[in-house]
Every structure is written in C-alpha cells, then in structure tokens.
Amino acid sequence: LRLAATDAGVTGSVEDNGKGFDVKKALEQADSWGLRGMRERITIAGGQMEIVSASGQGTRITFQIPLATMEGK
C-alpha cells in the first residue's frame, strides 16, 4: 500500500502477489460493486484509476486524484 500527497494531488497504489483475476470480467459482474464503486468515486473526484491483474500474477490498483478537483468538492 502506498499513498502520497503533493501540491498537485494524491496518488496511491495497492499491490499484492495473490492469485489475480480477469479485470474486465470483474468490472462487468452485476452483483459486484467493490471495484466499480472505487472507480466511480475516483472518477467523480476528477481522478483516474488503473487495475492490472492476471491469473496467477497478482493485482495492482493505482489511482491519481488532482488537488484542484479535491478543493472543489
């Protein structure tokens, strides 16, 4: 887990070496809101989120939220 704040905004990442998963499939699941909820909230804040994962390869989620957007919320 990494989190950093600068004058430009906030960046963060979460990474593991677990079993991984199919990102597209996970985001399309109708009964799963965790990843979609994270992405939605970051987007509303004007930021971006990236999910990189593959079976047997673990997962890395990174995000950036610009400070100018956070001040207006």
Tab-separated table of C-alpha atoms in Angstrom:
chain	number	residue	atom	x	y	z
A	1	LEU	CA	0.000	0.000	0.000
A	2	ARG	CA	1.392	3.390	-0.989
A	3	LEU	CA	-0.161	6.816	-0.594
A	4	ALA	CA	1.417	10.164	-1.424
A	5	ALA	CA	0.166	13.739	-1.345
A	6	THR	CA	1.806	16.591	-3.211
A	7	ASP	CA	0.763	20.088	-4.250
A	8	ALA	CA	-0.617	18.500	-7.423
A	9	GLY	CA	-2.850	15.907	-5.737
A	10	VAL	CA	-2.991	12.470	-4.231
A	11	THR	CA	-1.663	9.231	-5.702
A	12	GLY	CA	-1.928	5.758	-4.334
A	13	SER	CA	-1.439	2.113	-5.123
A	14	VAL	CA	-2.327	-1.248	-3.685
A	15	GLU	CA	-0.433	-4.315	-4.873
A	16	ASP	CA	-0.419	-7.984	-3.978
A	17	ASN	CA	1.082	-11.209	-5.236
A	18	GLY	CA	-2.156	-13.172	-4.954
A	19	LYS	CA	-3.962	-15.295	-7.493
A	20	GLY	CA	-5.085	-12.406	-9.732
A	21	PHE	CA	-8.284	-12.176	-11.781
A	22	ASP	CA	-9.775	-11.090	-15.116
A	23	VAL	CA	-10.254	-7.326	-14.668
A	24	LYS	CA	-12.814	-6.861	-17.456
A	25	LYS	CA	-14.920	-9.748	-16.176
A	26	ALA	CA	-14.759	-8.476	-12.586
A	27	LEU	CA	-15.871	-4.970	-13.599
A	28	GLU	CA	-18.796	-6.381	-15.591
A	29	GLN	CA	-20.212	-8.572	-12.782
A	30	ALA	CA	-23.687	-7.302	-11.944
A	31	ASP	CA	-23.504	-8.394	-8.308
A	32	SER	CA	-20.085	-6.933	-7.506
A	33	TRP	CA	-19.685	-3.254	-6.650
A	34	GLY	CA	-16.268	-3.049	-4.961
A	35	LEU	CA	-14.010	-2.222	-7.908
A	36	ARG	CA	-16.733	-0.374	-9.805
A	37	GLY	CA	-17.512	1.710	-6.720
A	38	MET	CA	-13.852	2.623	-6.284
A	39	ARG	CA	-13.558	3.601	-9.944
A	40	GLU	CA	-16.770	5.639	-9.805
A	41	ARG	CA	-15.713	7.624	-6.728
A	42	ILE	CA	-12.247	8.356	-8.119
A	43	THR	CA	-13.770	9.466	-11.435
A	44	ILE	CA	-16.241	11.758	-9.649
A	45	ALA	CA	-13.265	13.341	-7.872
A	46	GLY	CA	-11.684	14.025	-11.283
A	47	GLY	CA	-9.124	11.286	-10.960
A	48	GLN	CA	-8.094	8.145	-12.758
A	49	MET	CA	-7.750	4.540	-11.663
A	50	GLU	CA	-5.952	1.628	-13.289
A	51	ILE	CA	-6.319	-2.051	-12.416
A	52	VAL	CA	-3.697	-4.510	-13.653
A	53	SER	CA	-4.217	-8.180	-12.868
A	54	ALA	CA	-3.858	-11.586	-14.470
A	55	SER	CA	-4.462	-15.113	-13.302
A	56	GLY	CA	-1.515	-16.232	-11.196
A	57	GLN	CA	0.139	-12.812	-11.385
A	58	GLY	CA	-1.359	-10.801	-8.511
A	59	THR	CA	-3.042	-7.407	-8.763
A	60	ARG	CA	-2.017	-3.750	-8.795
A	61	ILE	CA	-4.514	-0.893	-8.437
A	62	THR	CA	-3.234	2.659	-8.870
A	63	PHE	CA	-5.049	5.971	-8.723
A	64	GLN	CA	-4.408	9.692	-9.080
A	65	ILE	CA	-6.700	12.489	-7.910
A	66	PRO	CA	-5.712	16.071	-8.786
A	67	LEU	CA	-5.712	18.570	-5.922
A	68	ALA	CA	-7.627	21.235	-7.843
A	69	THR	CA	-10.564	18.830	-8.142
A	70	MET	CA	-10.402	17.852	-4.478
A	71	GLU	CA	-10.564	21.500	-3.368
A	72	GLY	CA	-13.808	21.978	-5.301
A	73	LYS	CA	-15.564	19.019	-3.656
